[in-house]
XYZ file of C-alpha atoms in Angstrom:
466
model
C -25.545 -16.065 -22.539
C -22.504 -18.174 -23.237
C -22.003 -21.070 -20.816
C -18.528 -22.438 -20.532
C -18.062 -26.220 -19.046
C -15.113 -28.418 -18.409
C -14.727 -32.246 -20.264
C -16.722 -33.305 -17.184
C -19.642 -31.133 -17.742
C -18.544 -28.874 -14.691
C -19.660 -25.478 -14.886
C -16.739 -22.872 -15.427
C -18.315 -19.700 -15.974
C -21.362 -18.005 -17.515
C -21.135 -14.641 -19.638
C -24.444 -12.632 -19.482
C -25.435 -9.731 -21.602
C -28.809 -8.184 -22.643
C -29.488 -6.219 -25.868
C -29.692 -2.893 -24.052
C -26.101 -3.551 -22.488
C -24.971 -4.347 -25.894
C -26.202 -1.067 -27.071
C -24.939 0.707 -24.339
C -21.498 -0.323 -25.155
C -21.421 0.370 -28.523
C -22.637 3.954 -27.877
C -19.805 4.416 -25.359
C -16.939 1.847 -25.776
C -14.105 4.050 -25.503
C -13.462 3.237 -21.369
C -14.543 0.018 -19.495
C -13.929 -0.931 -15.688
C -13.677 -4.159 -14.851
C -13.767 -5.853 -11.122
C -15.029 -8.750 -9.382
C -17.131 -8.936 -6.049
C -17.060 -12.065 -3.811
C -19.154 -13.859 -1.307
C -22.281 -13.260 -3.038
C -23.357 -17.016 -3.902
C -23.020 -20.416 -1.873
C -20.932 -21.759 -4.612
C -18.156 -19.083 -3.925
C -18.304 -18.047 -7.621
C -17.350 -14.586 -8.065
C -19.123 -11.874 -10.303
C -17.399 -9.674 -12.786
C -18.767 -6.600 -13.826
C -17.846 -4.769 -16.709
C -18.802 -1.104 -16.886
C -18.859 2.289 -18.736
C -19.349 5.532 -18.664
C -22.367 7.300 -20.478
C -22.649 10.867 -22.026
C -24.119 12.117 -18.830
C -21.511 10.617 -16.408
C -23.624 7.735 -15.394
C -22.237 4.352 -14.708
C -23.651 1.624 -17.148
C -23.257 -2.064 -16.428
C -22.561 -3.767 -20.060
C -21.812 -7.282 -19.267
C -21.784 -9.667 -16.382
C -19.408 -12.777 -15.714
C -19.803 -15.622 -13.419
C -16.756 -17.752 -13.049
C -15.987 -20.792 -11.000
C -12.201 -19.857 -11.058
C -9.970 -16.784 -12.009
C -7.646 -18.625 -14.121
C -6.109 -17.319 -17.384
C -8.212 -20.121 -19.434
C -11.473 -18.645 -17.917
C -10.804 -15.238 -18.203
C -9.755 -15.732 -21.896
C -13.110 -17.482 -22.761
C -15.090 -14.683 -21.049
C -13.203 -11.702 -22.990
C -13.420 -13.863 -26.201
C -17.196 -14.125 -25.544
C -17.624 -10.295 -24.929
C -15.851 -9.774 -28.064
C -17.670 -11.942 -29.971
C -21.092 -10.237 -29.035
C -19.767 -6.649 -29.291
C -18.284 -5.798 -32.666
C -17.205 -2.337 -31.344
C -14.611 -4.017 -29.040
C -11.759 -2.703 -30.916
C -12.924 0.965 -30.080
C -11.969 0.378 -26.511
C -9.004 2.810 -25.592
C -8.764 2.318 -21.983
C -9.449 -0.587 -19.433
C -9.352 0.388 -15.710
C -9.161 -2.633 -13.017
C -6.674 -3.780 -10.499
C -3.372 -5.294 -10.636
C -4.390 -8.828 -10.622
C -1.539 -10.365 -13.082
C -3.673 -13.048 -14.852
C -6.532 -10.717 -15.510
C -4.100 -7.736 -16.941
C -2.351 -10.454 -19.107
C -5.562 -11.510 -20.624
C -6.720 -8.036 -21.379
C -3.637 -7.136 -22.977
C -3.582 -9.969 -25.041
C -7.309 -9.982 -26.075
C -7.719 -6.145 -26.320
C -4.435 -5.680 -27.895
C -5.530 -1.672 -28.850
C -6.524 -0.909 -25.342
C -4.325 0.770 -22.676
C -4.345 -0.710 -19.343
C -4.825 1.424 -16.097
C -4.593 0.544 -12.710
C -7.140 1.841 -10.128
C -5.503 4.402 -7.727
C -6.858 2.631 -4.806
C -5.722 -0.781 -5.571
C -2.371 0.529 -6.383
C -1.939 1.936 -2.912
C -3.273 -1.111 -1.373
C -0.977 -3.252 -3.162
C 2.048 -1.229 -2.052
C 0.858 -1.620 1.689
C 0.272 -5.143 1.408
C 3.747 -6.120 -0.261
C 5.967 -3.472 1.468
C 5.880 -4.954 5.038
C 8.387 -5.647 7.565
C 7.948 -9.437 7.433
C 8.139 -9.519 3.663
C 10.823 -7.341 2.826
C 12.938 -7.721 6.228
C 12.787 -4.127 6.914
C 11.944 -1.997 10.063
C 8.749 -0.061 10.679
C 10.600 3.267 10.294
C 12.094 1.872 6.789
C 8.467 0.762 5.886
C 7.138 4.341 6.506
C 9.687 5.893 4.643
C 9.338 3.767 1.599
C 5.141 4.273 1.651
C 5.627 7.985 1.816
C 8.249 8.178 -1.235
C 6.119 5.745 -3.215
C 2.878 7.695 -2.502
C 4.629 10.645 -4.115
C 5.727 8.192 -7.182
C 1.825 7.455 -7.345
C 0.615 11.127 -7.504
C 3.571 12.543 -9.981
C 1.936 14.496 -12.376
C 4.431 14.056 -14.932
C 7.655 12.187 -16.350
C 10.039 14.844 -15.018
C 8.151 14.660 -11.659
C 8.333 10.832 -11.443
C 11.933 10.691 -12.273
C 12.972 13.283 -9.177
C 10.722 11.023 -6.898
C 12.060 7.896 -8.108
C 15.666 9.119 -7.760
C 14.556 10.170 -3.877
C 13.213 6.263 -3.688
C 16.780 5.231 -4.751
C 18.716 7.559 -2.204
C 16.746 5.691 0.611
C 19.178 2.527 -0.121
C 16.388 0.394 0.947
C 17.551 -2.421 -1.567
C 14.566 -4.978 -0.894
C 11.997 -2.326 -1.619
C 13.925 -0.687 -4.563
C 14.163 -4.262 -6.119
C 10.587 -4.934 -5.477
C 9.666 -1.701 -7.124
C 11.667 -2.198 -10.188
C 10.659 -5.608 -10.941
C 6.842 -5.195 -10.478
C 5.869 -1.305 -10.908
C 8.765 0.695 -12.486
C 8.197 -0.808 -15.953
C 4.503 -0.160 -16.110
C 4.560 3.304 -14.585
C 2.273 4.820 -17.457
C -0.448 2.355 -15.969
C -0.742 3.599 -12.332
C 0.986 6.900 -11.708
C -1.644 9.558 -11.741
C 0.037 12.387 -14.230
C 0.949 9.389 -16.669
C -2.407 7.819 -16.717
C -4.019 11.526 -18.033
C -2.340 10.788 -21.251
C -5.184 8.393 -22.461
C -8.854 9.161 -22.623
C -9.810 7.946 -18.911
C -12.832 10.496 -18.240
C -10.923 11.905 -15.080
C -11.404 8.403 -13.824
C -8.417 7.436 -11.251
C -10.223 4.592 -9.343
C -12.769 1.963 -9.699
C -14.982 3.778 -7.251
C -17.631 3.708 -9.666
C -17.671 0.044 -9.728
C -16.777 -0.308 -5.911
C -20.094 1.886 -5.321
C -22.301 -0.594 -7.508
C -20.602 -3.713 -5.598
C -21.777 -2.261 -2.556
C -25.571 -1.627 -3.810
C -25.562 -5.332 -4.940
C -24.595 -6.668 -1.683
C -26.858 -4.664 0.279
C -29.749 -6.265 -2.018
C -28.211 -9.976 -2.664
C -28.087 -12.228 0.534
C -24.257 -13.207 1.399
C -23.714 -16.623 0.154
C -27.296 -17.299 -1.216
C -28.137 -20.197 -3.514
C -27.684 -19.519 -7.124
C -31.241 -19.098 -8.076
C -31.906 -16.535 -5.314
C -28.457 -14.706 -6.248
C -29.548 -14.253 -9.922
C -33.426 -13.107 -9.075
C -31.937 -10.771 -6.783
C -29.254 -9.607 -8.808
C -31.702 -8.687 -11.586
C -34.106 -6.840 -9.287
C -30.784 -4.624 -8.167
C -29.748 -4.124 -11.999
C -33.355 -2.963 -12.844
C -33.188 -0.446 -9.712
C -29.997 0.924 -10.848
C -31.654 1.359 -14.265
C -34.512 3.229 -12.989
C -32.316 5.556 -10.968
C -30.336 6.341 -14.109
C -33.556 6.555 -16.532
C -34.837 9.287 -13.800
C -31.734 11.494 -14.728
C -32.090 10.922 -18.102
C -35.435 12.201 -18.030
C -34.517 15.292 -16.434
C -31.876 16.324 -19.166
C -34.846 15.438 -21.602
C -37.759 17.650 -19.939
C -36.287 19.963 -17.613
C -34.919 23.296 -19.299
C -31.563 24.099 -17.710
C -31.265 27.504 -16.120
C -29.278 30.013 -18.125
C -25.727 30.627 -17.200
C -25.140 33.659 -19.183
C -26.910 35.728 -22.087
C -29.099 34.085 -24.529
C -26.804 32.661 -27.499
C -23.932 33.644 -25.471
C -20.741 31.273 -25.517
C -21.213 29.184 -22.462
C -24.993 29.264 -23.066
C -24.489 27.546 -26.503
C -22.405 25.105 -24.437
C -25.355 24.766 -22.041
C -27.564 23.912 -24.946
C -25.257 21.376 -26.550
C -23.689 19.308 -23.892
C -25.183 17.065 -21.044
C -25.087 18.566 -17.413
C -22.183 16.103 -16.692
C -19.944 17.541 -19.601
C -21.051 21.061 -19.350
C -20.169 21.140 -15.631
C -16.662 20.594 -16.681
C -16.675 22.885 -19.571
C -18.077 25.804 -17.221
C -15.300 25.146 -14.441
C -12.637 25.515 -17.609
C -14.550 28.636 -18.464
C -14.133 29.917 -15.264
C -10.466 29.104 -14.791
C -9.368 30.664 -18.432
C -8.654 34.053 -16.611
C -5.809 32.312 -14.840
C -4.104 31.216 -18.007
C -1.059 33.357 -18.633
C 0.259 33.626 -22.425
C 3.871 32.878 -23.003
C 4.053 33.224 -26.865
C 1.600 33.416 -29.608
C 2.557 32.494 -33.163
C 1.031 31.001 -36.270
C 1.610 27.641 -37.862
C 0.150 26.005 -40.876
C -2.637 28.271 -41.117
C -3.621 28.149 -37.389
C -2.796 30.338 -34.227
C -0.768 28.525 -31.531
C 0.102 29.611 -28.157
C 2.433 28.377 -25.269
C 1.546 28.053 -21.677
C 2.993 26.798 -18.415
C 1.277 23.929 -16.948
C 0.951 23.237 -13.512
C 3.869 20.904 -13.146
C 6.211 23.655 -14.924
C 5.844 21.895 -18.158
C 5.480 24.120 -21.455
C 2.481 23.098 -23.480
C 1.194 23.926 -27.032
C -2.463 24.935 -27.463
C -4.224 25.852 -30.380
C -7.914 27.286 -30.833
C -9.351 23.890 -31.239
C -6.885 21.494 -29.518
C -4.538 20.847 -26.813
C -1.771 19.036 -25.222
C -3.049 19.385 -21.712
C -4.380 16.544 -19.792
C -7.610 17.800 -19.262
C -8.503 17.659 -22.884
C -6.565 14.394 -23.480
C -8.848 12.590 -20.757
C -11.935 14.417 -21.279
C -11.985 15.578 -25.287
C -13.925 18.857 -24.200
C -12.215 22.254 -24.719
C -9.968 23.358 -21.768
C -8.944 26.706 -19.999
C -5.983 27.065 -22.573
C -8.185 26.744 -25.718
C -10.745 29.343 -24.323
C -7.906 31.567 -23.276
C -6.418 31.560 -26.741
C -9.740 32.326 -28.246
C -10.188 35.290 -25.644
C -6.934 36.568 -27.096
C -7.693 36.255 -30.512
C -11.058 37.809 -29.790
C -12.957 35.116 -31.619
C -16.023 32.920 -30.301
C -15.318 30.609 -27.694
C -17.849 28.122 -28.659
C -16.649 25.608 -31.117
C -18.877 22.128 -30.987
C -16.001 20.658 -33.227
C -13.809 20.489 -29.788
C -16.739 18.648 -27.768
C -16.438 14.756 -28.273
C -20.005 13.512 -29.687
C -20.486 11.232 -26.647
C -21.059 14.423 -24.606
C -23.636 15.861 -26.573
C -27.338 15.793 -25.486
C -28.657 14.750 -29.005
C -26.353 11.626 -28.861
C -26.961 10.653 -25.224
C -30.825 11.100 -25.565
C -30.906 9.392 -29.058
C -29.554 6.087 -27.736
C -30.895 6.355 -24.021
C -33.789 3.629 -23.200
C -36.125 6.626 -21.915
C -36.439 7.637 -25.723
C -39.550 6.634 -27.249
C -37.617 5.768 -30.534
C -35.216 3.735 -28.930
C -37.138 0.929 -27.335
C -36.428 -2.869 -28.327
C -39.609 -4.196 -29.706
C -41.273 -6.848 -27.597
C -41.566 -9.150 -30.457
C -37.974 -8.898 -31.471
C -36.426 -10.186 -28.070
C -36.552 -13.503 -28.810
C -33.867 -13.332 -31.113
C -31.900 -12.231 -28.380
C -32.648 -15.136 -26.025
C -29.561 -17.297 -26.868
C -27.521 -20.084 -24.468
C -24.522 -21.394 -25.994
C -22.575 -23.783 -24.525
C -19.017 -24.430 -24.948
C -16.511 -26.880 -23.491
C -12.961 -26.599 -22.283
C -10.190 -28.942 -21.894
C -8.798 -29.339 -18.415
C -5.209 -29.283 -18.142
C -3.918 -32.135 -15.704
C -1.167 -29.802 -14.459
C -3.325 -26.932 -13.677
C -3.055 -25.616 -10.115
C -6.534 -25.924 -8.129
C -7.771 -22.694 -6.830
C -8.972 -22.376 -3.129
C -12.326 -21.934 -4.612
C -12.517 -25.214 -6.698
C -10.918 -27.022 -3.404
C -13.648 -25.699 -1.259
C -16.497 -26.505 -3.618
C -15.322 -30.198 -4.265
C -14.506 -30.698 -0.098
C -18.084 -28.947 0.461
C -19.510 -31.528 -1.726
C -17.818 -34.490 -0.130
C -18.685 -33.104 3.092
C -22.348 -33.042 2.647
C -22.340 -36.525 1.347
C -20.557 -37.684 4.543
C -23.129 -36.007 6.648
C -26.049 -37.559 4.675
C -24.455 -41.063 5.231
C -23.852 -40.262 9.048
C -27.335 -39.152 9.667
C -28.599 -42.533 8.754
C -26.201 -44.327 11.418
C -27.270 -45.896 14.485
C -26.383 -43.983 17.843
C -23.172 -46.365 18.423
C -21.809 -46.220 14.929
C -22.545 -42.593 14.886
C -20.519 -41.540 18.026
C -17.630 -43.618 16.713
C -17.637 -41.918 13.340
C -18.064 -38.330 14.904
C -14.962 -39.018 17.234
C -12.808 -39.986 14.213
C -14.210 -37.081 12.328
C -12.973 -34.620 15.309
C -9.253 -36.229 14.834
C -9.372 -35.547 10.960
C -10.479 -32.115 11.663
C -7.612 -31.665 14.203
C -4.947 -32.889 11.752
C -6.732 -30.686 8.910
C -6.173 -27.538 10.942
C -2.863 -28.293 12.170
C -1.959 -28.880 8.206
C -0.637 -32.453 9.084
C -0.903 -35.364 6.927
C -2.936 -38.429 8.374
C -4.181 -41.819 7.367
C -7.426 -43.811 8.015
C -6.528 -47.493 9.090
C -8.692 -50.374 10.144
C -7.506 -53.017 12.852
C -7.769 -56.551 12.673
C -10.856 -56.081 15.145
C -12.645 -53.542 12.583
C -11.667 -50.662 14.656
C -11.021 -47.341 12.506
C -8.337 -45.116 13.444
C -6.941 -41.974 12.296
C -3.195 -41.659 12.719
C -0.596 -39.281 11.752
C 1.769 -39.785 9.101
C 5.435 -38.831 9.208
C 7.429 -38.426 6.106
């Protein structure tokens, strides 16, 4: 645990990670999801969850952050804590989140080797929020047209298709929309366009739905706006339950004999024995689709056989018997239909364990899973992991105070006011309450006010005109 405080000992953030989480990340560091969920505790401190995908396609939480705000310094401290406790952070290939500017800037700075991806759901939600009649000064019909074209851009399967859709956007002559799009989205299209996101090892994850699902389960267990102690206890109960569910599936992989797909020792059967059920389901689908692949040309290069095929977007791609340029191989690191079709054409075995990333193999998956008897953390060594580090961050006088910070400070002052009022006599109580109602009225109207005392000792709340 890492605790971050400011110079006045005010809590800024808490980083939490168990040895089990550390081990899971070290096994599957390639792809990380990050997102925050809110309104779980009465201090309005958001809960950030860092998630990975294991060898059987299950979601594993690898770190938790609780932050007082979401400013750049706080997020930086949390990422630095994550890097300090996880030496394999340099192996992260992709990080998926929303389009929060501060979060993306920090990730790009602290995880220089990782490629940032933006969740499709958050992308479309941002477009619908920002491309509005009020913000851009366009009509309802123009807004509908712009969103239709931008949706095509989001689902473009290649750079060429994106260019055609972008030309369509320019032809709308909606200058306010075009300027907004060019300023915020066009330059980072490889982070949010579906076809361009498939140039990276994202394991077919287009959205943060895995995290959203976990967030919903946490909210069903943790009471809304509970105190911090109750929040933490309920959160740990929820995480333990999620672990039990995943352990149950791992036990099935370990003990249940899979149903044979083909003949014993056939190529597809060997993939079944090698891979986890999640990975095999994708290979099986590619195996069934190989018959639809049409060969354009076959040739030899550097002692290997190559072939050319037409992709679904019309692009000609090159494949080899153990590698391919298609998006499926890129995002999954598993044999695709093109590789299997070429092997069929060359009349060689369709099975090739080298074309399967080790993370998808049963042996690797079970060797590091907590259900394995050889993988339990000895109880007498747990004390070595129980450590709390407290560090201090300097406050910047010019820093902008977030709404969460304002709320907490106002809430603290309000509690003290309520405590003092409860000890007053009835006459004083009535007078103070009347004045507070005036204060509340001014606050709701967003007007400045002053509290003055007259010569006879009477307190008045008056509006200030500047």
